[in-house]
Every structure is written in C-alpha cells, then in structure tokens.
Amino acid sequence: MLLSFAVENFKGIRTRQELDLNSNLGNEFEDTIMTDGDIGFNLCSCLVGPNGSGKTHILSAISKFVNSIKTIEDINTAHSPFLLDQDSASLPTKYEALLYNSKNATMYNYLFSVLNGEIVEEKLEIKENKKGSRKKLIFERNESKITFGKGYATQGNLLKSMITSKGLIIYYAQGLDIEHINFINTWANLVYLFNPRRANIFGSQIIEEFEKRINNTSEDENSEESFNKILSHLSKALISFGLPITKICFEKNESGKFTYKIKHKVLNGEEKSLSLEEAKDFFSDGTFNTLNMTLFILLGCNFGSLVLLDEYDDSLHHNLSVEILKLIRSLNKNNNSQAIITSHDILILDNGFRRDSIFLIEKNDDLSTQIKRLSDFSLRKDTKISLKYLNNEFGSLPKILTEI
C-alpha cells in the first residue's frame, strides 16, 4: 500500500510536494480506509483544482516513478525539471515513496533522484511496524558510491559489477532473491495509469491481448472461462450503470477464432452484436470511454495495487461518475487495492470522501504546483464540501480575469 508520495522539480512542480494518504480523522467514512494496527490509509483519494493546476503532473510523477523501477529506458525521461525559472534545469528531479507491506508489517521508504538521465541518489530503508523498531538500511547510493546494509553484502557484491548510473539498483536487483527489494518491484508492476483521452488506445490494446491469449489454447486452456468471467463482471457493472448493453463476451466467428463482442439491446427485444471497432463508431465518446474505463478498473482494482485515474469522469454525467466511484471503492475494499483520481466534478466531493482523502491543487505565485490537504482546514465532518469549495474557502478555483 502507498502511504505517501513526494516529488520535486518535475514538470510544473518546483518545490517538494507530497500526497499523504495516511488516514488521521478517526471514524469518518471508515469503510473507505484500511487499517493494520496503528497504521491507517485511504483506499481512494481525489485531486481537484482548476485546469492547468498540475493534477495530471502529480499522477504522471507517480507513473514515472514506477516505470523507472520497471525499465532502464524510463530513466532517460525521469529528469523532467520545472522550466519556469533559471535554476531548476540544473537540479535533479527527486521521487520518494513510503509503502507498507501488511504481510510482514513493514514500512518501506524508497527514494531516488535523476539528473540528465543519470541516477545521483537512491536509497531504500525499512522499519517494522512495532514498538521500539528502528530503521534498517537495505542500500544507499550517492552518485558513484554504493553501500549495502548489514546482511546484504553478498548480494551487493554481485550487483556492483552490473550497476551503472543509467539504471536503479532496485531494477538490477530484480533477479536476486531479496525479499524487501522484491516487494518494491512487485508493487511497481501493479500500478496502472488510465486517461480517458487514451481510452481508444487502451481498449484496443487490452482486447487484442485478450483475443491473442484466448485463441492460444496451448498457452492457457482456461483462457475462455477466465476472460469471460471478467467480462461477465464488466457486463453487470455496465448494466447497473443504465447502459443498454445485455452482455459482453468472447464468441467464435466463422473461422473458429474467438472475438470480442458487445451485445446491445434492439427494439424487437433481440440483440445487436458489435465488434470493438463498431462500438467505437456507434457509441458516444462518453459511453465508449465508460466501457474501456470500467474494464480497466475491474482489472486494475482486482489484480493491481494502485490505480491512477486521470479525469475519470471526463464526458460523464455526475450520477454515472458516482456509480463508478462506488464500484472503485467496492473493489478497493475487497482486494486491498488503492485508487487516486482527478476530477473537475466538484459535486463528487460530497460522496463519501474523507477530508484527509481530498487534495486541493493550485498554482503558486511562482507558477509552480502546490498541494493542499482538505483536512488541514478547520471543517466539520458533515460539511458540504462542494459548496465551500465553490465559495472559494479553500482556494484552488480557476482565476477568471474580468478585465484584460
């Protein structure tokens, strides 16, 4: 689980900004948090703010952080400095995450910094969640100097000959059986970013992969059953959203190949079978995005650790946005997964969000992004948040000029 994430000198973010996902408000909407001993964290958090405030940059920073762990290639673009001053281009981009592993009740603090495609700092520390425990160093890098903590000298000596400034230690150590490093890599591989504006691309890619696997019976004999089970959940969700769809499934065509089909209601009570391309042409952007996003949510929240949804409610009616939010929360709770969403639908804030799960994003006077947490304001827990937001009690509203 992600407890907090911080980034500095990344795109529109100049100074260190942090998303703190720890829950600290007692019994407010307890079904939207997960607890383990004295640790509690939000399962679904929301970022709001005007266009251009930096909401997308925050999710992009998390995505870049995890992709840099997974592949060396992403290190080349991990240094993405703030461009609106004279100094930031020569400074590194810094990333830091605090994670929690409930299986061994351990917190993981992992950070790295990148400058011009090279790692200049990297560190992994752990701390058991029990009284009196101390931080334990797994490894630390400061430019070319690399140190491994007590108990990791043997693995460290194996790694040192492979490590270069172009890749993270955490990446090079994937092949070694080091429990705490394996946890970081496993978590990173289960973080997914979805943007409705890329729904067409995502939908095509995931369905093509499904069709490839389901038609390769030698690879997975249970593909038809397992994938159709996922699509059955998708169908039920879309029907509950009020969409005129009766079923989504894989069925065989004349050549015996399984293809993706969307069954749509017709006036005579029968069904019209649509391929993915036909559905893309037939449905509105909002409906087609909903099809793809709901599939993404089901896959991400069922099998992933963290789902990032950028403007998930783009082109959606408010009531549908609320129903999708309910689906996300249900899946998060049942699968111990998390979600971070961005939204321009301010009314969504009145639908079960804890005050410590809402983050207000705005630009400072120096044109850089600032993150404020709603729980930092003095509010009653029964406050109608949307009304106070629109009354500009928190800031983070668009600044409309009356004179130009």
Tab-separated table of C-alpha atoms in Angstrom, residues 114-335:
chain	number	residue	atom	x	y	z
A	114	VAL	CA	17.789	11.734	-11.507
A	115	LEU	CA	19.799	14.420	-13.317
A	116	ASN	CA	20.240	14.376	-17.103
A	117	GLY	CA	19.444	10.674	-17.362
A	118	GLU	CA	21.749	9.569	-14.552
A	119	ILE	CA	20.982	8.400	-11.021
A	120	VAL	CA	22.593	10.730	-8.472
A	121	GLU	CA	20.872	9.370	-5.363
A	122	GLU	CA	18.987	6.223	-4.355
A	123	LYS	CA	18.068	4.757	-1.000
A	124	LEU	CA	15.889	2.006	0.482
A	125	GLU	CA	15.175	1.782	4.204
A	126	ILE	CA	12.678	-0.401	6.065
A	127	LYS	CA	11.092	-0.204	9.502
A	128	GLU	CA	8.929	-2.822	11.166
A	129	ASN	CA	5.597	-1.596	12.470
A	130	LYS	CA	6.157	-2.419	16.100
A	131	LYS	CA	7.146	-0.520	19.186
A	132	GLY	CA	10.842	0.163	19.536
A	133	SER	CA	11.794	-0.853	15.996
A	134	ARG	CA	14.459	1.125	14.168
A	135	LYS	CA	15.102	1.926	10.540
A	136	LYS	CA	17.214	-0.625	8.698
A	137	LEU	CA	19.255	0.304	5.616
A	138	ILE	CA	18.950	-2.062	2.655
A	139	PHE	CA	21.111	0.003	0.296
A	140	GLU	CA	22.161	3.571	-0.394
A	141	ARG	CA	23.719	5.289	-3.396
A	142	ASN	CA	25.242	8.739	-3.518
A	143	GLU	CA	26.422	9.295	-7.091
A	144	SER	CA	29.067	6.576	-7.657
A	145	LYS	CA	29.324	5.456	-4.024
A	146	ILE	CA	27.087	2.451	-3.238
A	147	THR	CA	26.595	0.964	0.229
A	148	PHE	CA	24.612	-2.140	1.177
A	149	GLY	CA	23.243	-2.618	4.658
A	150	LYS	CA	24.121	-5.315	7.160
A	151	GLY	CA	23.171	-8.749	5.848
A	152	TYR	CA	23.185	-7.725	2.179
A	153	ALA	CA	26.936	-7.582	1.464
A	154	THR	CA	26.975	-10.795	-0.612
A	155	GLN	CA	24.142	-9.704	-2.893
A	156	GLY	CA	25.642	-6.223	-3.027
A	157	ASN	CA	28.962	-7.512	-4.293
A	158	LEU	CA	27.154	-9.434	-7.044
A	159	LEU	CA	25.250	-6.329	-8.073
A	160	LYS	CA	28.027	-3.743	-8.025
A	161	SER	CA	29.616	-5.051	-11.219
A	162	MET	CA	26.272	-4.668	-13.069
A	163	ILE	CA	25.069	-1.318	-11.743
A	164	THR	CA	25.514	1.768	-13.908
A	165	SER	CA	24.407	5.361	-13.444
A	166	LYS	CA	21.733	4.774	-16.100
A	167	GLY	CA	19.633	2.404	-14.002
A	168	LEU	CA	18.317	1.934	-10.483
A	169	ILE	CA	19.734	-0.601	-8.047
A	170	ILE	CA	16.163	-1.764	-7.469
A	171	TYR	CA	15.955	-2.626	-11.182
A	172	TYR	CA	19.267	-4.509	-11.370
A	173	ALA	CA	18.371	-6.495	-8.246
A	174	GLN	CA	15.192	-7.983	-9.753
A	175	GLY	CA	16.841	-11.338	-10.401
A	176	LEU	CA	18.116	-11.746	-6.856
A	177	ASP	CA	16.058	-13.245	-4.067
A	178	ILE	CA	15.996	-10.201	-1.788
A	179	GLU	CA	12.623	-10.034	-0.042
A	180	HIS	CA	12.438	-6.293	0.509
A	181	ILE	CA	13.588	-5.388	-2.999
A	182	ASN	CA	11.153	-7.927	-4.457
A	183	PHE	CA	8.319	-6.173	-2.625
A	184	ILE	CA	9.144	-2.810	-4.248
A	185	ASN	CA	9.340	-4.377	-7.715
A	186	THR	CA	6.102	-6.327	-7.268
A	187	TRP	CA	4.256	-3.224	-6.104
A	188	ALA	CA	5.579	-1.137	-9.022
A	189	ASN	CA	4.475	-3.731	-11.545
A	190	LEU	CA	0.910	-3.479	-10.262
A	191	VAL	CA	0.447	0.295	-10.622
A	192	TYR	CA	-1.665	1.390	-13.599
A	193	LEU	CA	-2.456	4.805	-15.095
A	194	PHE	CA	-5.602	5.430	-17.140
A	195	ASN	CA	-6.544	8.569	-19.032
A	196	PRO	CA	-9.976	8.649	-20.764
A	197	ARG	CA	-8.426	10.553	-23.668
A	198	ARG	CA	-6.386	7.413	-24.391
A	199	ALA	CA	-9.354	5.078	-23.917
A	200	ASN	CA	-9.438	4.112	-27.592
A	201	ILE	CA	-5.813	3.007	-27.487
A	202	PHE	CA	-6.171	1.201	-24.172
A	203	GLY	CA	-9.380	-0.575	-25.206
A	204	SER	CA	-7.842	-1.860	-28.412
A	205	GLN	CA	-4.629	-2.986	-26.716
A	206	ILE	CA	-6.275	-4.896	-23.871
A	207	ILE	CA	-8.848	-6.566	-26.094
A	208	GLU	CA	-6.187	-7.572	-28.638
A	209	GLU	CA	-4.169	-9.131	-25.821
A	210	PHE	CA	-7.261	-10.970	-24.553
A	211	GLU	CA	-8.055	-12.272	-28.035
A	212	LYS	CA	-4.445	-13.374	-28.538
A	213	ARG	CA	-4.382	-15.341	-25.301
A	214	ILE	CA	-7.855	-16.814	-25.610
A	215	ASN	CA	-7.051	-18.134	-29.100
A	216	ASN	CA	-3.751	-19.645	-27.945
A	217	THR	CA	-5.175	-22.611	-26.047
A	218	SER	CA	-1.732	-24.136	-25.665
A	219	GLU	CA	-0.751	-21.131	-23.550
A	220	ASP	CA	-3.787	-21.168	-21.277
A	221	GLU	CA	-6.545	-23.743	-21.553
A	222	ASN	CA	-8.727	-21.782	-19.145
A	223	SER	CA	-8.494	-18.501	-21.060
A	224	GLU	CA	-12.052	-18.557	-22.397
A	225	GLU	CA	-13.555	-19.210	-18.983
A	226	SER	CA	-11.339	-16.778	-17.065
A	227	PHE	CA	-11.666	-13.894	-19.518
A	228	ASN	CA	-15.401	-14.342	-19.968
A	229	LYS	CA	-15.716	-14.292	-16.186
A	230	ILE	CA	-14.046	-10.857	-16.168
A	231	LEU	CA	-16.317	-9.701	-18.988
A	232	SER	CA	-19.354	-11.012	-17.088
A	233	HIS	CA	-18.448	-8.680	-14.204
A	234	LEU	CA	-17.978	-5.892	-16.759
A	235	SER	CA	-21.421	-6.570	-18.247
A	236	LYS	CA	-23.117	-6.483	-14.842
A	237	ALA	CA	-21.402	-3.216	-13.959
A	238	LEU	CA	-22.374	-1.525	-17.229
A	239	ILE	CA	-25.971	-2.752	-16.964
A	240	SER	CA	-26.116	-1.340	-13.415
A	241	PHE	CA	-24.950	1.996	-14.874
A	242	GLY	CA	-28.092	2.022	-17.051
A	243	LEU	CA	-26.301	1.398	-20.358
A	244	PRO	CA	-28.415	-0.543	-22.939
A	245	ILE	CA	-25.998	-3.486	-23.039
A	246	THR	CA	-27.055	-7.059	-22.360
A	247	LYS	CA	-23.720	-8.850	-22.461
A	248	ILE	CA	-20.022	-8.552	-23.294
A	249	CYS	CA	-18.180	-11.736	-24.151
A	250	PHE	CA	-15.796	-13.606	-26.436
A	251	GLU	CA	-17.506	-15.731	-29.073
A	252	LYS	CA	-16.281	-17.765	-32.014
A	253	ASN	CA	-16.524	-16.380	-35.539
A	254	GLU	CA	-16.920	-18.392	-38.747
A	255	SER	CA	-13.217	-19.259	-38.804
A	256	GLY	CA	-13.348	-20.620	-35.263
A	257	LYS	CA	-11.470	-17.706	-33.701
A	258	PHE	CA	-12.697	-16.023	-30.524
A	259	THR	CA	-13.548	-12.340	-30.981
A	260	TYR	CA	-14.681	-9.635	-28.572
A	261	LYS	CA	-18.385	-8.814	-28.856
A	262	ILE	CA	-20.663	-6.249	-27.218
A	263	LYS	CA	-24.354	-7.205	-27.214
A	264	HIS	CA	-26.657	-4.195	-27.491
A	265	LYS	CA	-30.426	-4.096	-26.980
A	266	VAL	CA	-32.602	-3.563	-30.056
A	267	LEU	CA	-36.277	-2.615	-30.341
A	268	ASN	CA	-37.583	-6.103	-31.140
A	269	GLY	CA	-36.148	-7.465	-27.903
A	270	GLU	CA	-33.221	-9.218	-29.557
A	271	GLU	CA	-29.541	-8.276	-29.520
A	272	LYS	CA	-27.200	-6.499	-31.910
A	273	SER	CA	-23.641	-7.835	-31.795
A	274	LEU	CA	-20.940	-5.149	-32.105
A	275	SER	CA	-17.198	-5.561	-32.522
A	276	LEU	CA	-14.840	-3.186	-30.714
A	277	GLU	CA	-14.435	-1.036	-33.837
A	278	GLU	CA	-18.184	-0.976	-34.453
A	279	ALA	CA	-18.784	0.009	-30.817
A	280	LYS	CA	-16.245	2.816	-31.129
A	281	ASP	CA	-18.133	4.185	-34.131
A	282	PHE	CA	-21.602	3.617	-32.669
A	283	PHE	CA	-21.299	4.860	-29.084
A	284	SER	CA	-20.679	8.407	-27.913
A	285	ASP	CA	-17.212	9.225	-26.577
A	286	GLY	CA	-18.551	9.163	-23.022
A	287	THR	CA	-20.155	5.731	-23.378
A	288	PHE	CA	-17.176	4.205	-25.183
A	289	ASN	CA	-14.804	5.641	-22.571
A	290	THR	CA	-17.027	4.153	-19.864
A	291	LEU	CA	-16.761	0.712	-21.486
A	292	ASN	CA	-12.982	0.817	-21.563
A	293	MET	CA	-12.514	2.532	-18.217
A	294	THR	CA	-14.792	0.097	-16.384
A	295	LEU	CA	-12.808	-2.803	-17.817
A	296	PHE	CA	-9.607	-1.072	-16.714
A	297	ILE	CA	-10.996	-0.504	-13.199
A	298	LEU	CA	-12.070	-4.142	-12.871
A	299	LEU	CA	-8.654	-5.394	-13.967
A	300	GLY	CA	-6.636	-2.788	-12.077
A	301	CYS	CA	-8.513	-2.930	-8.774
A	302	ASN	CA	-8.835	-6.738	-8.833
A	303	PHE	CA	-5.244	-7.552	-9.759
A	304	GLY	CA	-3.318	-4.326	-9.133
A	305	SER	CA	-2.001	-2.447	-6.132
A	306	LEU	CA	-2.726	1.149	-7.224
A	307	VAL	CA	-4.930	2.547	-9.996
A	308	LEU	CA	-4.423	6.132	-11.183
A	309	LEU	CA	-7.446	7.612	-12.977
A	310	ASP	CA	-6.837	10.992	-14.595
A	311	GLU	CA	-10.119	12.899	-15.052
A	312	TYR	CA	-12.019	9.622	-14.872
A	313	ASP	CA	-15.338	11.481	-15.136
A	314	ASP	CA	-14.462	13.175	-18.447
A	315	SER	CA	-17.628	13.234	-20.640
A	316	LEU	CA	-19.662	11.507	-17.902
A	317	HIS	CA	-22.895	12.564	-16.209
A	318	HIS	CA	-22.472	13.227	-12.480
A	319	ASN	CA	-24.737	10.302	-11.494
A	320	LEU	CA	-22.665	7.893	-13.592
A	321	SER	CA	-19.465	9.275	-12.050
A	322	VAL	CA	-20.877	8.489	-8.610
A	323	GLU	CA	-21.737	4.906	-9.601
A	324	ILE	CA	-18.236	4.325	-10.996
A	325	LEU	CA	-16.814	5.728	-7.764
A	326	LYS	CA	-18.920	3.204	-5.804
A	327	LEU	CA	-17.515	0.391	-7.981
A	328	ILE	CA	-13.943	1.574	-7.354
A	329	ARG	CA	-14.485	1.666	-3.592
A	330	SER	CA	-16.072	-1.768	-3.521
A	331	LEU	CA	-13.186	-3.295	-5.481
A	332	ASN	CA	-10.587	-1.461	-3.362
A	333	LYS	CA	-12.095	-2.788	-0.151
A	334	ASN	CA	-12.432	-6.366	-1.402
A	335	ASN	CA	-8.960	-6.562	-2.960
